[in-house]
Amino acid sequence: RLNDDIWDLEIKHPLNFLLLASKREQEIYSKRCSKPSIVIGSPFYYAKRLIESQLKEIGKHASGTIAFPLHSTHHVTNYFNHSNFIKYLRDLPEEYHPVHICMYWRNIQIGHHRSYLDEGFQCTTAGHIFDKKFLFRLLKIFASHKYFITNEFGTSPLYAAAMGLPVSIIKQDYKRKCENPNLVADTPMPPDFSLAGCFNAAPGEDVAKAQREISEDILGFKSLLQPA
């Protein structure tokens, strides 16, 4: 969790307990929810365990950069200058090419992927978040690249860093629009950029180790449970 905001839906669900990724999350939820909670680490790590051998094999042929443009959600549409982001990607040093674009399912529905296809970029997606194969696809996308670039401090750079990819976050101005006025109160706050730290490093800076440690802390790596 990248800020202290919680959707009402998350604490009003009928289950009488919470499964959380980290102790930091536990502290945040305890302020608004009296339900007992168990810290188990991020589902990302459990998915990674299940296909570890596949990821290692894919990683042997890793190349170039995977770029994650700022994405929208069911209820919130984010707008930014795609042309500027595309120019930045095109101007990267040769070792960062080829650059592939990973689009969130919602942005494909909106048609944002067309700007990248028109400029000759290959686009991919991990699919819909409710698809049971979503996390596995995401892991394979990370494993097949050497570098990660985004213009959003969300969960994707944390996952990439946890996979060992050097992460660069390019700050861009953006506007957000809540598509359903009735859900404004449930619109998540922007991430706490004080957490970003070394994620704002320029491509090529040797910060992957520090980024990975920060990601493991936020994603609850030390809280992972064994099958038993």
Coordinates of N, CA and C in Angstrom, one line a residue:
R1 N 0.9 -1.2 0.0 CA 0.0 0.0 0.0 C 0.9 1.2 0.0
L2 N 0.6 2.2 -0.9 CA 1.4 3.3 -1.1 C 0.9 4.6 -0.5
N3 N -0.2 4.5 0.2 CA -0.7 5.7 0.9 C -1.6 5.2 2.1
D4 N -2.1 6.1 2.8 CA -2.9 5.6 4.0 C -4.4 5.6 3.7
D5 N -4.8 5.6 2.4 CA -6.2 5.6 2.1 C -6.7 4.2 2.0
I6 N -7.9 4.0 2.4 CA -8.6 2.7 2.3 C -10.0 2.8 1.7
W7 N -10.3 2.0 0.7 CA -11.7 2.0 0.2 C -12.6 1.4 1.2
D8 N -13.8 2.0 1.3 CA -14.8 1.4 2.3 C -15.1 0.0 2.0
L9 N -15.1 -0.4 0.7 CA -15.4 -1.8 0.3 C -14.4 -2.8 1.0
E10 N -13.2 -2.3 1.2 CA -12.2 -3.2 1.7 C -12.5 -3.6 3.2
I11 N -13.1 -2.7 3.9 CA -13.3 -3.0 5.3 C -14.8 -3.4 5.6
K12 N -15.7 -3.2 4.7 CA -17.1 -3.6 4.9 C -17.5 -4.9 4.3
H13 N -16.5 -5.6 3.8 CA -16.8 -6.9 3.2 C -17.2 -7.9 4.3
P14 N -17.9 -9.0 4.0 CA -18.5 -9.9 5.0 C -17.5 -10.7 5.7
L15 N -16.3 -10.9 5.2 CA -15.3 -11.7 6.0 C -15.0 -11.1 7.3
N16 N -14.7 -11.9 8.3 CA -14.5 -11.4 9.6 C -13.0 -11.2 10.0
F17 N -12.2 -11.3 9.0 CA -10.7 -11.1 9.2 C -10.1 -10.5 7.9
L18 N -8.9 -10.0 8.1 CA -8.2 -9.4 6.9 C -6.8 -10.1 6.7
L19 N -6.5 -10.4 5.5 CA -5.2 -10.9 5.1 C -4.4 -9.8 4.5
L20 N -3.3 -9.3 5.1 CA -2.6 -8.2 4.6 C -1.2 -8.5 4.2
A21 N -0.6 -7.6 3.4 CA 0.7 -7.9 2.8 C 1.9 -7.6 3.8
S22 N 1.7 -6.5 4.6 CA 2.9 -6.1 5.4 C 2.4 -5.6 6.8
K23 N 3.3 -5.4 7.7 CA 3.0 -4.8 9.0 C 2.6 -3.3 8.8
R24 N 3.2 -2.7 7.8 CA 2.8 -1.3 7.5 C 1.3 -1.2 7.1
E25 N 0.8 -2.2 6.3 CA -0.6 -2.2 6.0 C -1.4 -2.5 7.2
Q26 N -0.9 -3.4 8.1 CA -1.7 -3.7 9.3 C -1.9 -2.5 10.2
E27 N -0.9 -1.6 10.2 CA -1.0 -0.4 11.0 C -2.0 0.6 10.4
I28 N -2.0 0.6 9.1 CA -3.0 1.5 8.4 C -4.4 1.0 8.6
Y29 N -4.6 -0.3 8.4 CA -6.0 -0.8 8.5 C -6.5 -0.7 9.9
S30 N -5.6 -0.9 10.9 CA -6.1 -1.0 12.3 C -6.6 0.4 12.8
K31 N -6.3 1.4 12.1 CA -6.9 2.8 12.4 C -8.3 2.9 12.0
R32 N -8.8 2.1 11.1 CA -10.2 2.2 10.6 C -11.0 1.0 10.7
C33 N -10.3 -0.1 11.1 CA -11.1 -1.4 11.1 C -10.7 -2.2 12.3
S34 N -11.7 -2.7 13.0 CA -11.5 -3.5 14.2 C -11.4 -5.0 13.9
K35 N -11.5 -5.4 12.7 CA -11.4 -6.8 12.4 C -10.0 -7.3 12.6
P36 N -9.8 -8.6 13.1 CA -8.4 -9.1 13.3 C -7.8 -9.3 11.9
S37 N -6.5 -9.1 11.9 CA -5.7 -9.2 10.6 C -4.5 -10.1 10.8
I38 N -4.1 -10.7 9.6 CA -3.0 -11.6 9.6 C -2.1 -11.1 8.5
V39 N -0.8 -10.9 8.8 CA 0.1 -10.4 7.7 C 0.7 -11.6 7.1
I40 N 0.5 -11.8 5.7 CA 1.0 -12.9 5.0 C 1.9 -12.6 3.8
G41 N 2.2 -11.3 3.6 CA 3.0 -11.0 2.4 C 2.1 -10.9 1.2
S42 N 2.7 -10.3 0.1 CA 1.9 -10.0 -1.1 C 1.7 -11.3 -1.9
P43 N 0.5 -11.4 -2.5 CA 0.2 -12.5 -3.4 C 1.2 -12.7 -4.6
F44 N 1.8 -11.5 -4.9 CA 2.9 -11.5 -5.9 C 3.9 -12.6 -5.7
Y45 N 4.4 -12.6 -4.4 CA 5.5 -13.6 -4.1 C 5.0 -15.0 -4.2
Y46 N 3.8 -15.3 -3.8 CA 3.3 -16.7 -3.9 C 3.2 -17.1 -5.3
A47 N 2.7 -16.2 -6.2 CA 2.7 -16.5 -7.6 C 4.1 -16.8 -8.2
K48 N 5.0 -16.0 -7.7 CA 6.4 -16.1 -8.2 C 7.0 -17.5 -7.8
R49 N 6.6 -17.9 -6.6 CA 7.1 -19.3 -6.1 C 6.6 -20.4 -7.0
L50 N 5.4 -20.2 -7.5 CA 4.7 -21.3 -8.2 C 5.3 -21.5 -9.6
I51 N 5.9 -20.4 -10.2 CA 6.5 -20.5 -11.5 C 7.9 -20.1 -11.6
E52 N 8.6 -20.3 -10.5 CA 10.0 -19.9 -10.3 C 10.9 -20.5 -11.5
S53 N 10.8 -21.7 -11.8 CA 11.6 -22.3 -12.8 C 11.3 -21.7 -14.2
Q54 N 10.1 -21.5 -14.5 CA 9.7 -20.8 -15.7 C 10.3 -19.4 -15.8
L55 N 10.3 -18.7 -14.8 CA 10.8 -17.3 -14.7 C 12.3 -17.3 -15.0
K56 N 13.0 -18.3 -14.4 CA 14.5 -18.4 -14.6 C 14.8 -18.7 -16.0
E57 N 14.0 -19.5 -16.6 CA 14.3 -19.9 -18.1 C 14.0 -18.7 -19.0
I58 N 12.9 -17.9 -18.7 CA 12.6 -16.7 -19.4 C 13.7 -15.7 -19.3
G59 N 14.2 -15.6 -18.0 CA 15.2 -14.6 -17.7 C 16.5 -14.7 -18.4
K60 N 16.8 -16.0 -18.9 CA 18.0 -16.2 -19.6 C 18.0 -15.4 -21.0
H61 N 16.9 -15.1 -21.5 CA 16.8 -14.4 -22.8 C 16.2 -13.0 -22.6
A62 N 16.3 -12.4 -21.4 CA 15.8 -11.1 -21.1 C 16.5 -10.1 -21.9
S63 N 15.8 -9.0 -22.4 CA 16.4 -7.9 -23.1 C 15.6 -6.7 -23.1
G64 N 16.2 -5.6 -23.3 CA 15.4 -4.3 -23.4 C 14.7 -3.9 -22.2
T65 N 13.7 -3.0 -22.4 CA 12.9 -2.3 -21.4 C 11.4 -2.6 -21.5
I66 N 10.8 -2.8 -20.4 CA 9.3 -2.8 -20.3 C 8.9 -1.5 -19.7
A67 N 8.0 -0.8 -20.4 CA 7.5 0.5 -19.9 C 6.0 0.4 -19.6
F68 N 5.7 0.9 -18.4 CA 4.3 0.9 -17.9 C 3.8 2.3 -17.8
P69 N 3.0 2.8 -18.8 CA 2.4 4.1 -18.7 C 1.4 4.2 -17.6
L70 N 1.2 5.4 -17.0 CA 0.2 5.6 -16.0 C -1.1 5.0 -16.4
H71 N -1.7 4.2 -15.5 CA -2.9 3.5 -15.9 C -4.2 4.1 -15.2
S72 N -5.3 3.8 -15.8 CA -6.6 4.2 -15.2 C -7.2 2.9 -14.6
T73 N -8.4 3.1 -13.9 CA -9.1 2.0 -13.2 C -10.6 2.0 -13.7
H74 N -11.3 1.1 -13.0 CA -12.8 1.1 -13.3 C -13.4 2.4 -13.2
H75 N -13.0 3.2 -12.2 CA -13.8 4.4 -11.8 C -13.0 5.7 -12.1
V76 N -11.7 5.6 -12.3 CA -10.8 6.8 -12.4 C -10.1 6.7 -13.7
T77 N -10.2 7.8 -14.5 CA -9.4 7.9 -15.8 C -8.3 8.9 -15.6
N78 N -7.1 8.5 -15.9 CA -5.9 9.4 -15.8 C -5.5 9.9 -17.1
Y79 N -5.2 11.2 -17.2 CA -4.8 11.8 -18.5 C -3.4 12.4 -18.4
F80 N -2.5 12.1 -19.3 CA -1.2 12.7 -19.4 C -0.8 12.8 -20.8
N81 N 0.4 13.4 -21.1 CA 0.9 13.6 -22.4 C 1.6 12.3 -22.9
H82 N 0.9 11.5 -23.7 CA 1.5 10.2 -24.2 C 2.7 10.5 -25.1
S83 N 2.6 11.6 -25.9 CA 3.6 11.9 -26.9 C 4.9 12.2 -26.2
N84 N 4.9 12.9 -25.0 CA 6.1 13.2 -24.3 C 6.8 11.9 -23.7
F85 N 5.9 11.0 -23.3 CA 6.4 9.8 -22.7 C 7.0 8.9 -23.8
I86 N 6.4 8.9 -25.0 CA 6.9 8.2 -26.1 C 8.2 8.7 -26.6
K87 N 8.4 10.1 -26.6 CA 9.6 10.7 -27.0 C 10.7 10.3 -26.0
Y88 N 10.4 10.3 -24.7 CA 11.4 9.9 -23.7 C 11.9 8.5 -24.0
L89 N 11.0 7.6 -24.3 CA 11.3 6.2 -24.5 C 12.2 6.0 -25.8
R90 N 11.8 6.8 -26.8 CA 12.6 6.7 -28.0 C 14.0 7.2 -27.9
D91 N 14.2 8.1 -27.0 CA 15.5 8.7 -26.8 C 16.4 8.0 -25.8
L92 N 16.0 6.9 -25.3 CA 16.8 6.1 -24.4 C 18.0 5.5 -25.1
P93 N 19.1 5.4 -24.3 CA 20.3 4.8 -24.9 C 20.0 3.4 -25.5
E94 N 20.9 3.0 -26.5 CA 20.7 1.8 -27.2 C 20.5 0.5 -26.3
E95 N 21.2 0.5 -25.2 CA 21.1 -0.7 -24.4 C 19.7 -1.0 -23.8
Y96 N 18.9 0.1 -23.8 CA 17.5 0.0 -23.2 C 16.5 -0.5 -24.2
H97 N 17.0 -0.6 -25.5 CA 16.0 -1.0 -26.5 C 16.2 -2.5 -26.8
P98 N 15.2 -3.2 -27.3 CA 13.9 -2.6 -27.7 C 13.0 -2.3 -26.4
V99 N 12.2 -1.3 -26.6 CA 11.2 -0.9 -25.5 C 9.9 -1.5 -25.9
H100 N 9.3 -2.2 -24.9 CA 7.9 -2.7 -25.1 C 7.0 -2.0 -24.1
I101 N 5.8 -1.9 -24.5 CA 4.8 -1.2 -23.6 C 3.8 -2.2 -23.0
C102 N 3.6 -2.1 -21.7 CA 2.6 -3.0 -21.1 C 1.5 -2.1 -20.7
M103 N 0.3 -2.4 -21.3 CA -0.9 -1.5 -21.0 C -1.8 -2.2 -20.1
Y104 N -2.4 -1.5 -19.2 CA -3.4 -2.0 -18.3 C -4.7 -2.2 -19.0
W105 N -5.5 -3.2 -18.6 CA -6.7 -3.6 -19.3 C -7.6 -2.4 -19.6
R106 N -7.8 -1.5 -18.6 CA -8.7 -0.4 -18.7 C -8.2 0.6 -19.8
N107 N -6.9 0.8 -19.9 CA -6.4 1.7 -20.9 C -6.5 1.2 -22.3
I108 N -6.5 -0.1 -22.4 CA -6.8 -0.7 -23.8 C -8.2 -0.5 -24.1
Q109 N -9.1 -0.6 -23.2 CA -10.5 -0.3 -23.4 C -10.7 1.1 -23.9
I110 N -10.0 2.0 -23.3 CA -10.1 3.4 -23.6 C -9.4 3.7 -25.0
G111 N -8.5 2.9 -25.4 CA -7.8 3.1 -26.6 C -6.4 3.7 -26.6
H112 N -5.9 3.9 -25.3 CA -4.6 4.6 -25.2 C -3.4 3.8 -25.8
H113 N -3.6 2.5 -26.1 CA -2.5 1.7 -26.7 C -2.2 2.1 -28.1
R114 N -3.2 2.7 -28.8 CA -3.1 3.1 -30.2 C -2.0 4.1 -30.4
S115 N -1.8 5.0 -29.5 CA -0.7 6.0 -29.6 C 0.7 5.3 -29.7
Y116 N 0.9 4.2 -29.0 CA 2.1 3.5 -29.0 C 2.3 2.6 -30.2
L117 N 1.2 2.0 -30.6 CA 1.2 1.1 -31.8 C 1.5 2.0 -33.0
D118 N 0.9 3.2 -33.1 CA 1.1 4.1 -34.2 C 2.6 4.5 -34.3
E119 N 3.3 4.5 -33.2 CA 4.7 4.9 -33.2 C 5.7 3.7 -33.3
G120 N 5.1 2.5 -33.6 CA 5.9 1.3 -33.9 C 6.3 0.5 -32.7
F121 N 5.7 0.8 -31.5 CA 6.1 0.1 -30.3 C 5.2 -1.2 -30.2
Q122 N 5.7 -2.3 -29.7 CA 5.0 -3.5 -29.4 C 4.3 -3.3 -28.1
C123 N 3.0 -3.6 -28.0 CA 2.3 -3.5 -26.8 C 1.9 -4.9 -26.3
T124 N 1.9 -5.1 -25.0 CA 1.4 -6.3 -24.3 C 0.5 -5.9 -23.1
T125 N -0.1 -6.9 -22.5 CA -0.9 -6.7 -21.3 C -0.9 -8.0 -20.5
A126 N -1.1 -7.8 -19.2 CA -1.2 -9.0 -18.3 C -2.7 -9.4 -18.2
G127 N -3.5 -8.7 -18.9 CA -5.0 -9.0 -18.9 C -5.7 -8.3 -17.8
H128 N -6.9 -8.8 -17.6 CA -7.8 -8.2 -16.6 C -7.4 -8.6 -15.2
I129 N -7.5 -7.7 -14.2 CA -7.1 -8.0 -12.8 C -7.8 -9.2 -12.2
F130 N -9.0 -9.5 -12.7 CA -9.7 -10.6 -12.1 C -9.4 -11.9 -12.7
D131 N -8.6 -11.9 -13.8 CA -8.2 -13.1 -14.5 C -7.2 -13.9 -13.6
K132 N -7.5 -15.2 -13.4 CA -6.6 -16.0 -12.5 C -5.1 -16.0 -13.0
K133 N -4.9 -15.7 -14.2 CA -3.5 -15.8 -14.8 C -2.9 -14.4 -14.8
F134 N -3.6 -13.4 -14.3 CA -3.0 -12.1 -14.3 C -1.6 -11.9 -13.7
L135 N -1.5 -12.4 -12.5 CA -0.2 -12.2 -11.8 C 0.9 -13.0 -12.6
F136 N 0.6 -14.2 -13.0 CA 1.6 -15.1 -13.7 C 2.0 -14.4 -15.0
R137 N 1.1 -13.8 -15.8 CA 1.5 -13.1 -17.0 C 2.4 -11.9 -16.6
L138 N 2.0 -11.2 -15.6 CA 2.8 -10.0 -15.2 C 4.2 -10.4 -14.8
L139 N 4.4 -11.5 -14.1 CA 5.7 -12.0 -13.7 C 6.5 -12.3 -14.9
K140 N 5.9 -13.0 -15.9 CA 6.6 -13.4 -17.1 C 7.1 -12.1 -17.9
I141 N 6.2 -11.1 -17.9 CA 6.5 -9.9 -18.6 C 7.8 -9.2 -18.0
F142 N 7.8 -9.2 -16.7 CA 9.0 -8.6 -16.0 C 10.2 -9.5 -16.3
A143 N 10.1 -10.8 -16.2 CA 11.3 -11.7 -16.4 C 11.9 -11.6 -17.7
S144 N 11.1 -11.2 -18.7 CA 11.6 -11.2 -20.1 C 12.3 -9.8 -20.5
H145 N 12.5 -8.9 -19.5 CA 13.1 -7.6 -19.7 C 14.2 -7.4 -18.7
K146 N 15.1 -6.4 -19.1 CA 16.2 -6.1 -18.2 C 16.0 -4.8 -17.4
Y147 N 15.1 -3.9 -17.9 CA 14.9 -2.6 -17.3 C 13.4 -2.3 -17.2
F148 N 13.0 -1.4 -16.3 CA 11.6 -1.1 -16.1 C 11.5 0.4 -16.0
I149 N 10.6 1.0 -16.8 CA 10.4 2.5 -16.7 C 8.9 2.7 -16.7
T150 N 8.5 3.7 -15.8 CA 7.1 4.1 -15.7 C 7.0 5.6 -15.4
N151 N 5.9 6.2 -15.5 CA 5.6 7.5 -15.1 C 4.6 7.6 -13.9
E152 N 4.6 6.5 -13.2 CA 3.6 6.3 -12.1 C 4.3 5.5 -10.9
F153 N 4.2 6.1 -9.7 CA 4.7 5.3 -8.6 C 3.5 4.5 -8.0
G154 N 3.3 3.3 -8.6 CA 2.2 2.4 -8.2 C 2.9 1.1 -7.7
T155 N 2.1 0.0 -7.8 CA 2.6 -1.3 -7.4 C 3.5 -1.9 -8.5
S156 N 3.4 -1.5 -9.7 CA 4.2 -2.1 -10.8 C 5.7 -1.9 -10.6
P157 N 6.2 -0.7 -10.2 CA 7.6 -0.6 -10.0 C 8.1 -1.4 -8.8
L158 N 7.2 -1.6 -7.8 CA 7.6 -2.4 -6.7 C 7.8 -3.9 -7.1
Y159 N 6.8 -4.4 -7.9 CA 7.0 -5.7 -8.4 C 8.2 -5.9 -9.3
A160 N 8.4 -4.9 -10.2 CA 9.6 -5.0 -11.0 C 10.9 -5.0 -10.2
A161 N 11.0 -4.1 -9.2 CA 12.2 -4.1 -8.4 C 12.3 -5.4 -7.6
A162 N 11.2 -6.0 -7.2 CA 11.3 -7.2 -6.5 C 11.8 -8.4 -7.4
M163 N 11.6 -8.2 -8.7 CA 12.1 -9.2 -9.6 C 13.6 -8.9 -10.0
G164 N 14.1 -7.8 -9.5 CA 15.5 -7.5 -9.7 C 15.8 -6.5 -10.9
L165 N 14.7 -6.0 -11.4 CA 14.9 -5.0 -12.5 C 15.2 -3.6 -12.0
P166 N 16.2 -2.9 -12.5 CA 16.4 -1.5 -12.2 C 15.2 -0.7 -12.6
V167 N 14.7 0.1 -11.7 CA 13.4 0.9 -12.0 C 13.7 2.4 -12.1
S168 N 13.1 3.0 -13.1 CA 13.2 4.5 -13.3 C 11.8 5.0 -13.4
I169 N 11.4 6.0 -12.5 CA 10.1 6.6 -12.6 C 10.3 8.0 -13.1
I170 N 9.6 8.2 -14.2 CA 9.7 9.5 -14.9 C 8.5 10.3 -14.5
K171 N 8.7 11.5 -13.8 CA 7.5 12.2 -13.3 C 6.9 13.0 -14.5
Q172 N 5.6 12.9 -14.6 CA 4.8 13.7 -15.6 C 3.6 14.2 -14.9
D173 N 3.2 15.4 -15.4 CA 2.0 16.0 -14.9 C 0.8 15.2 -15.4
Y174 N -0.2 15.0 -14.6 CA -1.4 14.3 -15.1 C -2.7 14.8 -14.4
K175 N -3.8 14.5 -15.1 CA -5.1 14.9 -14.5 C -5.9 13.6 -14.3
R176 N -6.7 13.6 -13.3 CA -7.6 12.4 -13.1 C -9.0 12.8 -13.0
K177 N -9.9 12.0 -13.6 CA -11.3 12.2 -13.6 C -12.0 11.0 -13.1
C178 N -12.9 11.3 -12.1 CA -13.7 10.2 -11.5 C -14.9 10.0 -12.4
E179 N -15.1 8.9 -13.0 CA -16.2 8.7 -13.9 C -17.5 8.5 -13.3
N180 N -17.6 8.2 -12.0 CA -18.8 8.1 -11.3 C -18.8 9.0 -10.1
P181 N -19.5 10.1 -10.2 CA -19.5 11.1 -9.1 C -19.9 10.5 -7.7
N182 N -20.6 9.5 -7.7 CA -21.0 8.8 -6.4 C -19.9 8.1 -5.7
L183 N -18.8 8.0 -6.5 CA -17.6 7.2 -5.9 C -16.4 8.1 -5.6
V184 N -16.7 9.4 -5.6 CA -15.6 10.4 -5.4 C -14.9 10.1 -4.0
A185 N -15.7 9.8 -3.0 CA -15.2 9.6 -1.7 C -14.3 8.3 -1.6
D186 N -14.5 7.4 -2.6 CA -13.8 6.2 -2.6 C -12.6 6.2 -3.6
T187 N -12.4 7.4 -4.2 CA -11.3 7.5 -5.1 C -10.0 7.5 -4.4
P188 N -9.0 6.6 -4.6 CA -7.8 6.6 -3.8 C -7.0 7.9 -3.9
M189 N -6.3 8.2 -2.9 CA -5.4 9.3 -2.9 C -4.2 9.0 -3.7
P190 N -3.5 10.1 -4.2 CA -2.3 9.8 -4.9 C -1.3 9.1 -4.0
P191 N -0.3 8.3 -4.5 CA 0.7 7.7 -3.7 C 1.5 8.6 -2.9
D192 N 2.0 8.1 -1.8 CA 3.0 8.9 -1.0 C 4.3 8.9 -1.7
F193 N 4.7 9.9 -2.4 CA 6.0 9.9 -3.2 C 7.2 9.9 -2.3
S194 N 7.0 10.2 -1.0 CA 8.2 10.1 -0.1 C 8.7 8.7 0.0
L195 N 7.8 7.7 -0.4 CA 8.3 6.3 -0.4 C 9.1 6.0 -1.6
A196 N 9.0 6.8 -2.6 CA 9.6 6.5 -3.9 C 11.2 6.5 -3.8
G197 N 11.7 7.5 -3.1 CA 13.2 7.5 -2.8 C 14.0 7.2 -4.1
C198 N 14.8 6.2 -4.1 CA 15.7 5.9 -5.2 C 15.0 5.4 -6.4
F199 N 13.7 5.3 -6.4 CA 12.9 4.9 -7.6 C 12.9 6.0 -8.6
N200 N 13.3 7.2 -8.2 CA 13.3 8.4 -9.1 C 14.7 8.5 -9.8
A201 N 15.5 7.4 -9.7 CA 16.8 7.4 -10.3 C 16.7 7.4 -11.8
A202 N 17.7 8.0 -12.4 CA 17.8 8.0 -13.9 C 18.2 6.6 -14.4
P203 N 17.8 6.2 -15.6 CA 18.2 4.9 -16.1 C 19.7 4.7 -16.1
G204 N 20.2 3.6 -15.7 CA 21.6 3.4 -15.7 C 22.2 3.5 -14.3
E205 N 21.5 4.2 -13.4 CA 22.1 4.3 -12.0 C 22.0 3.0 -11.3
D206 N 23.0 2.6 -10.6 CA 23.1 1.3 -9.9 C 22.3 1.4 -8.6
V207 N 21.0 1.2 -8.7 CA 20.2 1.4 -7.5 C 19.3 0.1 -7.3
A208 N 19.4 -0.9 -8.1 CA 18.5 -2.0 -8.1 C 18.4 -2.7 -6.8
K209 N 19.6 -2.8 -6.1 CA 19.6 -3.5 -4.8 C 18.8 -2.7 -3.8
A210 N 19.0 -1.4 -3.7 CA 18.2 -0.6 -2.7 C 16.7 -0.6 -3.1
Q211 N 16.4 -0.5 -4.4 CA 15.0 -0.6 -4.8 C 14.4 -1.9 -4.4
R212 N 15.1 -2.9 -4.5 CA 14.6 -4.3 -4.2 C 14.3 -4.4 -2.7
E213 N 15.2 -3.8 -1.9 CA 15.0 -3.9 -0.4 C 13.8 -3.1 0.0
I214 N 13.6 -1.9 -0.6 CA 12.4 -1.1 -0.3 C 11.1 -1.8 -0.7
S215 N 11.1 -2.4 -1.9 CA 10.0 -3.2 -2.4 C 9.6 -4.4 -1.5
E216 N 10.7 -5.1 -1.1 CA 10.4 -6.2 -0.2 C 9.8 -5.8 1.1
D217 N 10.2 -4.7 1.6 CA 9.6 -4.2 2.9 C 8.1 -3.8 2.7
I218 N 7.8 -3.1 1.6 CA 6.4 -2.7 1.3 C 5.5 -3.9 1.0
L219 N 6.1 -4.9 0.3 CA 5.3 -6.0 -0.2 C 5.3 -7.2 0.8
G220 N 6.0 -7.0 1.9 CA 5.9 -8.0 3.0 C 6.7 -9.3 2.7
F221 N 7.8 -9.2 2.1 CA 8.6 -10.4 1.7 C 8.9 -11.2 3.0
K222 N 9.3 -10.6 4.1 CA 9.7 -11.3 5.3 C 8.5 -11.9 6.0
S223 N 7.3 -11.6 5.6 CA 6.1 -12.1 6.2 C 5.5 -13.3 5.5
L224 N 6.1 -13.8 4.4 CA 5.6 -14.9 3.6 C 5.5 -16.1 4.5
L225 N 4.4 -16.9 4.2 CA 4.2 -18.1 5.0 C 4.5 -19.3 4.1
Q226 N 4.8 -20.4 4.8 CA 5.0 -21.7 4.1 C 3.6 -22.3 3.8
P227 N 3.5 -23.3 2.9 CA 2.2 -23.9 2.6 C 1.5 -24.5 3.9
A228 N 2.3 -25.0 4.8 CA 1.7 -25.6 6.0 C 1.0 -24.6 6.8

